[in-house]
Tab-separated table of C-alpha atoms in Angstrom:
chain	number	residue	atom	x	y	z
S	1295	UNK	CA	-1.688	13.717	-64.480
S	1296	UNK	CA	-1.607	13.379	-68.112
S	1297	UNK	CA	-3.705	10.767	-70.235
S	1298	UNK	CA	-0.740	8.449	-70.353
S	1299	UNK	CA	-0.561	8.905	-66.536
S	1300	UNK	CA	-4.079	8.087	-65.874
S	1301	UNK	CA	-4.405	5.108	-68.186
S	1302	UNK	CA	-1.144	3.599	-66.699
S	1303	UNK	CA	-3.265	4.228	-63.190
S	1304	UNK	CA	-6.169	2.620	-64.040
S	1305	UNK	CA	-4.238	-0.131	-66.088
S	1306	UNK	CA	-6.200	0.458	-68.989
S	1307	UNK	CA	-5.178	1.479	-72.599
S	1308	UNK	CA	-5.197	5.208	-73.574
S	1309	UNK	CA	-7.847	5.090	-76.035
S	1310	UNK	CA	-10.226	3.941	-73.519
S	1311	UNK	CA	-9.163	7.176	-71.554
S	1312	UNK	CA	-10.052	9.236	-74.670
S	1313	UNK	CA	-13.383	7.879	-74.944
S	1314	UNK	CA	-14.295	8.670	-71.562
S	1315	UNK	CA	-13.061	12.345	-72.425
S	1316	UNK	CA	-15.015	12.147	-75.463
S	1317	UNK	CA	-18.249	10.899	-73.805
S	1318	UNK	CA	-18.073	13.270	-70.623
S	1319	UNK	CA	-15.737	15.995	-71.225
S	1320	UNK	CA	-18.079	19.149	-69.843
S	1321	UNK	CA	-18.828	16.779	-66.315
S	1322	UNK	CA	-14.880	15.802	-66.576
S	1323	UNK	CA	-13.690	20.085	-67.300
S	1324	UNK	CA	-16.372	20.960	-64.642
S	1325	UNK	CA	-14.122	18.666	-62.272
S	1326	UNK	CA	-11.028	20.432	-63.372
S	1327	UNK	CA	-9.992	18.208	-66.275
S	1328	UNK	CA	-8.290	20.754	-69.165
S	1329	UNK	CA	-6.005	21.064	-72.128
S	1330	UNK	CA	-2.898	22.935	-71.773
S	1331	UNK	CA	-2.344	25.553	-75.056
S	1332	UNK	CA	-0.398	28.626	-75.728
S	1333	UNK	CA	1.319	30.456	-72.703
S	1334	UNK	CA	-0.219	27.694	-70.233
S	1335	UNK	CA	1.256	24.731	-72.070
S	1336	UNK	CA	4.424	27.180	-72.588
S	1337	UNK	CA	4.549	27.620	-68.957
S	1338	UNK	CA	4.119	23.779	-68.134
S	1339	UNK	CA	6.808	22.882	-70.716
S	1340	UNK	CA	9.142	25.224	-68.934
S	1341	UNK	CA	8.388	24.045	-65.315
S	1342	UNK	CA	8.141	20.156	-65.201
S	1343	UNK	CA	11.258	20.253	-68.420
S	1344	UNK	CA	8.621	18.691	-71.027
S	1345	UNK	CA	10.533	18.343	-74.212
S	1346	UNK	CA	7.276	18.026	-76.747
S	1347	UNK	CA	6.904	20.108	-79.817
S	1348	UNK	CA	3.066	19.067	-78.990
S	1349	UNK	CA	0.183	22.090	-79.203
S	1350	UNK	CA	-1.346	21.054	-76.454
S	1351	UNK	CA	-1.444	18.710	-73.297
S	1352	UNK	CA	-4.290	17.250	-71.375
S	1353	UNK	CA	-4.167	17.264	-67.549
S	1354	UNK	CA	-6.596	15.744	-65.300
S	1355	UNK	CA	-6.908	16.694	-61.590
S	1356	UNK	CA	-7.084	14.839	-58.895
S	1357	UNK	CA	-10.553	15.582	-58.680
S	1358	UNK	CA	-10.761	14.476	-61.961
S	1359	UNK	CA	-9.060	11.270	-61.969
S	1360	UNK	CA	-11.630	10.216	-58.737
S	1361	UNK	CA	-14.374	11.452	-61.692
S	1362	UNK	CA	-12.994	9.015	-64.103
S	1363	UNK	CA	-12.729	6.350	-61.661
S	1364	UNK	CA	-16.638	6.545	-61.153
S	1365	UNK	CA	-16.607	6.498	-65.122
S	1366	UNK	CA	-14.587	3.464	-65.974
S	1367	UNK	CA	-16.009	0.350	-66.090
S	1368	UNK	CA	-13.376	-1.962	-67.044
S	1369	UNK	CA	-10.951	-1.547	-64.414
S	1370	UNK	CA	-10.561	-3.027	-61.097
S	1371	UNK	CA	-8.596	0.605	-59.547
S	1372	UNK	CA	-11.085	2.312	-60.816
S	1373	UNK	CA	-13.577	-0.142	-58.877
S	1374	UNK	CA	-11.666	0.051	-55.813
S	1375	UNK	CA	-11.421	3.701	-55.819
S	1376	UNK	CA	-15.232	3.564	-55.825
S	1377	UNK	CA	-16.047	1.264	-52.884
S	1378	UNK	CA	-13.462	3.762	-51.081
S	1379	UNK	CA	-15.294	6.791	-52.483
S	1380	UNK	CA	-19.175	4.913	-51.275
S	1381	UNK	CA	-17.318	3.829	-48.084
S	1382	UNK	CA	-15.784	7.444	-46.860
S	1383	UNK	CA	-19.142	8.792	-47.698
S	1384	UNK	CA	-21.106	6.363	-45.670
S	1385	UNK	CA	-18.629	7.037	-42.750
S	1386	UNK	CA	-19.476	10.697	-42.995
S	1387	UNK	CA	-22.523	10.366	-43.191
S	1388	UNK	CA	-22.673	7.916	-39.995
S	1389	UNK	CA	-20.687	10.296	-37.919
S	1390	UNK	CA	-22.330	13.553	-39.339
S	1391	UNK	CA	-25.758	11.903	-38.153
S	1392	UNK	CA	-24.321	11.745	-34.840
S	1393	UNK	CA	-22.938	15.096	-34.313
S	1394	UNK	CA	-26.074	17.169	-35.356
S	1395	UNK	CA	-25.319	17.206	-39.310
S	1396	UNK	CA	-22.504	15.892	-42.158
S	1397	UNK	CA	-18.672	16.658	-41.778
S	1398	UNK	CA	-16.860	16.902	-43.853
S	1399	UNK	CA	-14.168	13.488	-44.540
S	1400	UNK	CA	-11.118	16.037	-44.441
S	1401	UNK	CA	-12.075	17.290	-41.012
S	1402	UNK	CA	-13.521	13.734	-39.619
S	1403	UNK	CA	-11.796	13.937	-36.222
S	1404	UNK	CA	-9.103	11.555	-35.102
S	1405	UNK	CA	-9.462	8.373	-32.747
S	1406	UNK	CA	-8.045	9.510	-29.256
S	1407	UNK	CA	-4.379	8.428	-28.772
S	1408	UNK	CA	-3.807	5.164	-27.182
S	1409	UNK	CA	-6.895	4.002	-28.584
S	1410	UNK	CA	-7.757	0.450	-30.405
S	1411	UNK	CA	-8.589	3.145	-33.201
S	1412	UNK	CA	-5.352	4.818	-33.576
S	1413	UNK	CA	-3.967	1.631	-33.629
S	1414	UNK	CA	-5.638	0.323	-36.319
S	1415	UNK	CA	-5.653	3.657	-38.167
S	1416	UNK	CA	-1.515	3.766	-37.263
S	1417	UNK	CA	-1.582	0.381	-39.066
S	1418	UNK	CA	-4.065	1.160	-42.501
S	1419	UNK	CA	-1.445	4.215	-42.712
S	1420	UNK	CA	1.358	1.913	-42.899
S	1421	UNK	CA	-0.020	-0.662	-45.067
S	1422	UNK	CA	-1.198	2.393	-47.731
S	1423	UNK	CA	2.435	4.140	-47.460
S	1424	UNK	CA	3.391	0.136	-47.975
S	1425	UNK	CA	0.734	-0.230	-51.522
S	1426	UNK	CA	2.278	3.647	-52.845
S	1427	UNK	CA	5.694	2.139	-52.538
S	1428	UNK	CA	5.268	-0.826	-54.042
S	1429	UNK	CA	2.201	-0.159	-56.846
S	1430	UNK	CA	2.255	3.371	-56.899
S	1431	UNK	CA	5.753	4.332	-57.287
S	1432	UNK	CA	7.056	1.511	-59.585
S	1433	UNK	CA	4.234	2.876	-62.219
S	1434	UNK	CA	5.328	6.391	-61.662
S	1435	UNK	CA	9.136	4.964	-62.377
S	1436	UNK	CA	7.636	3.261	-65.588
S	1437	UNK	CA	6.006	6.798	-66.593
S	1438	UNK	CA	9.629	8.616	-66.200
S	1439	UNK	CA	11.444	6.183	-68.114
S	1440	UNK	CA	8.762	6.070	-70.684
S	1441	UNK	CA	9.039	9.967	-70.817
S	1442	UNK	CA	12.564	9.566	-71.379
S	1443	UNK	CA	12.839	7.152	-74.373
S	1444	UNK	CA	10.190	9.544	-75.558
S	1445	UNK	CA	11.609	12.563	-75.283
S	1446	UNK	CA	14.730	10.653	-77.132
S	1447	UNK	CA	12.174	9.887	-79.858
S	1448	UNK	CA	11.489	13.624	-80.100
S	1449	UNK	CA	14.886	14.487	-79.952
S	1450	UNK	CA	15.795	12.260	-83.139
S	1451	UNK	CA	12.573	12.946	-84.729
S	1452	UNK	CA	13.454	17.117	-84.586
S	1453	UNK	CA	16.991	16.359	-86.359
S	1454	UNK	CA	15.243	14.610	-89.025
S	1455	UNK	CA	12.511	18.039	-89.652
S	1456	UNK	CA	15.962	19.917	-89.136
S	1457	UNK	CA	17.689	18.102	-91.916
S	1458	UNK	CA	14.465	17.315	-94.162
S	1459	UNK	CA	13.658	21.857	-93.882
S	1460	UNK	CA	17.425	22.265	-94.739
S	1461	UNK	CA	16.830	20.181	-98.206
S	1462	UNK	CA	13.044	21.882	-98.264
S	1463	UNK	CA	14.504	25.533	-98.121
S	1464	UNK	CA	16.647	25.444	-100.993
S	1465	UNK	CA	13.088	25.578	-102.953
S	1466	UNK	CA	11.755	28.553	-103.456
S	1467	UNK	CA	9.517	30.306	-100.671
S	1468	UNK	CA	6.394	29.442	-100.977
S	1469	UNK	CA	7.073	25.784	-102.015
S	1470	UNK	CA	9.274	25.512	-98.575
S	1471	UNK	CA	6.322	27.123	-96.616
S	1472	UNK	CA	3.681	24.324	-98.197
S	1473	UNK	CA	6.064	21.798	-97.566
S	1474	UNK	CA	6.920	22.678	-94.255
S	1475	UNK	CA	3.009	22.819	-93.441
S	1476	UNK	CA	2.732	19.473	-94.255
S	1477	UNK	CA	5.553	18.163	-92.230
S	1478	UNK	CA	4.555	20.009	-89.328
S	1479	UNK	CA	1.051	18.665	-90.250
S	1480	UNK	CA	1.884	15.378	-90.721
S	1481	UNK	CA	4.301	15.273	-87.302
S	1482	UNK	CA	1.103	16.090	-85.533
S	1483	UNK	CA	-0.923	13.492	-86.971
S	1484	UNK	CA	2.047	11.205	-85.659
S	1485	UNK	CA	4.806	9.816	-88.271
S	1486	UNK	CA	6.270	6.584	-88.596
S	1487	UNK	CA	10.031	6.058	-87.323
S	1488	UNK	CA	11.431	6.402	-90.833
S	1489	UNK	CA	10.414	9.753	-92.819
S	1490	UNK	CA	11.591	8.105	-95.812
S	1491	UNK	CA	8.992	8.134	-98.867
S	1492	UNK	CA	6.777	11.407	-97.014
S	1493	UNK	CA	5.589	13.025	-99.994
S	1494	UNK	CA	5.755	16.331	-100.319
């Protein structure tokens, strides 16, 4: 997931999501959190069809995102995540004590079919397939269209440095290169929707 991605999880705004990064960021990369650059983020761009003249691109794991969820105060997924975290531990840990040491919660054996248990486990299956289609994927729907109108953004943004280096290159060379620095600099730093009064 990117930032956007796990702020929109955690309903909580993206600057809070850069704090945490700030705050924790060698527990968060030692739980696979890292920033795309270079042939990675090259790579990345060419795969999932990112249209971003961006220099890099955070990604957080899923590892990661459970990390931030034990991180985040202000958020009642995150809080949720970590009553499920405390309560699949203390289930391993219950069932571990009875068969001669811990097992691990991807190998906990099923109920026996025809059971009360599979039952109920049957059911908490359908009712979390029910909370991913109805909380889950609407977000992830938001995050696509939000891509979209930003990669339009982009789009529009890239004909205006087009048009702006055309006018910049009839200077001579080493007045285009400084100005183009500082338009490249300055798209980085994030520019308003009109480029109109930039100084050079």
């Amino acid at each position: 997931m990117t930032t956007a991605g796990v702020a929109a999880y955690f309903e909580v705004p993206e600057q809070a999501v850069y704090s945490l990064v700030h705050d924790h960021r060698a527990e968060l990369t030692s739980n696979g959190y890292l920033v795309a650059t270079g042939t990675r983020l090259t790579s990345l761009k060419e795969v999932c069809r990112i249209q971003s003249r961006a220099r890099s691109l955070a990604l957080f794991t899923r590892r990661t995102v459970l990390n931030v969820a034990m991180l985040l105060r202000d958020s009642e997924t995150a809080r949720q995540v970590r009553c499920y975290l405390l309560d699949a531990e203390q289930e391993s840990r219950r069932i571990g004590s009875q068969e001669r040491g811990p097992v691990p919660v991807d190998n906990l054996p099923g109920p026996p079919e025809g059971s009360v248990d599979a039952a109920v486990a049957r059911v908490a299956e359908q009712v979390v397939r029910s909370v991913v289609a109805t909380a889950v994927v609407p977000v992830l729907n938001t995050l696509v269209a939000e891509v979209g109108g930003n990669s339009r953004k982009l789009d529009a943004l890239a004909d205006r440095v087009d048009r702006l280096e055309r006018i910049v290159l009839d200077d001579d060379e080493r007045t285009a290169a400084r100005r183009r620095r500082r338009l490249l600099d300055a798209l980085d730093e994030g520019v308003p929707d009109s480029l109109e009064g930039f100084s050079f």
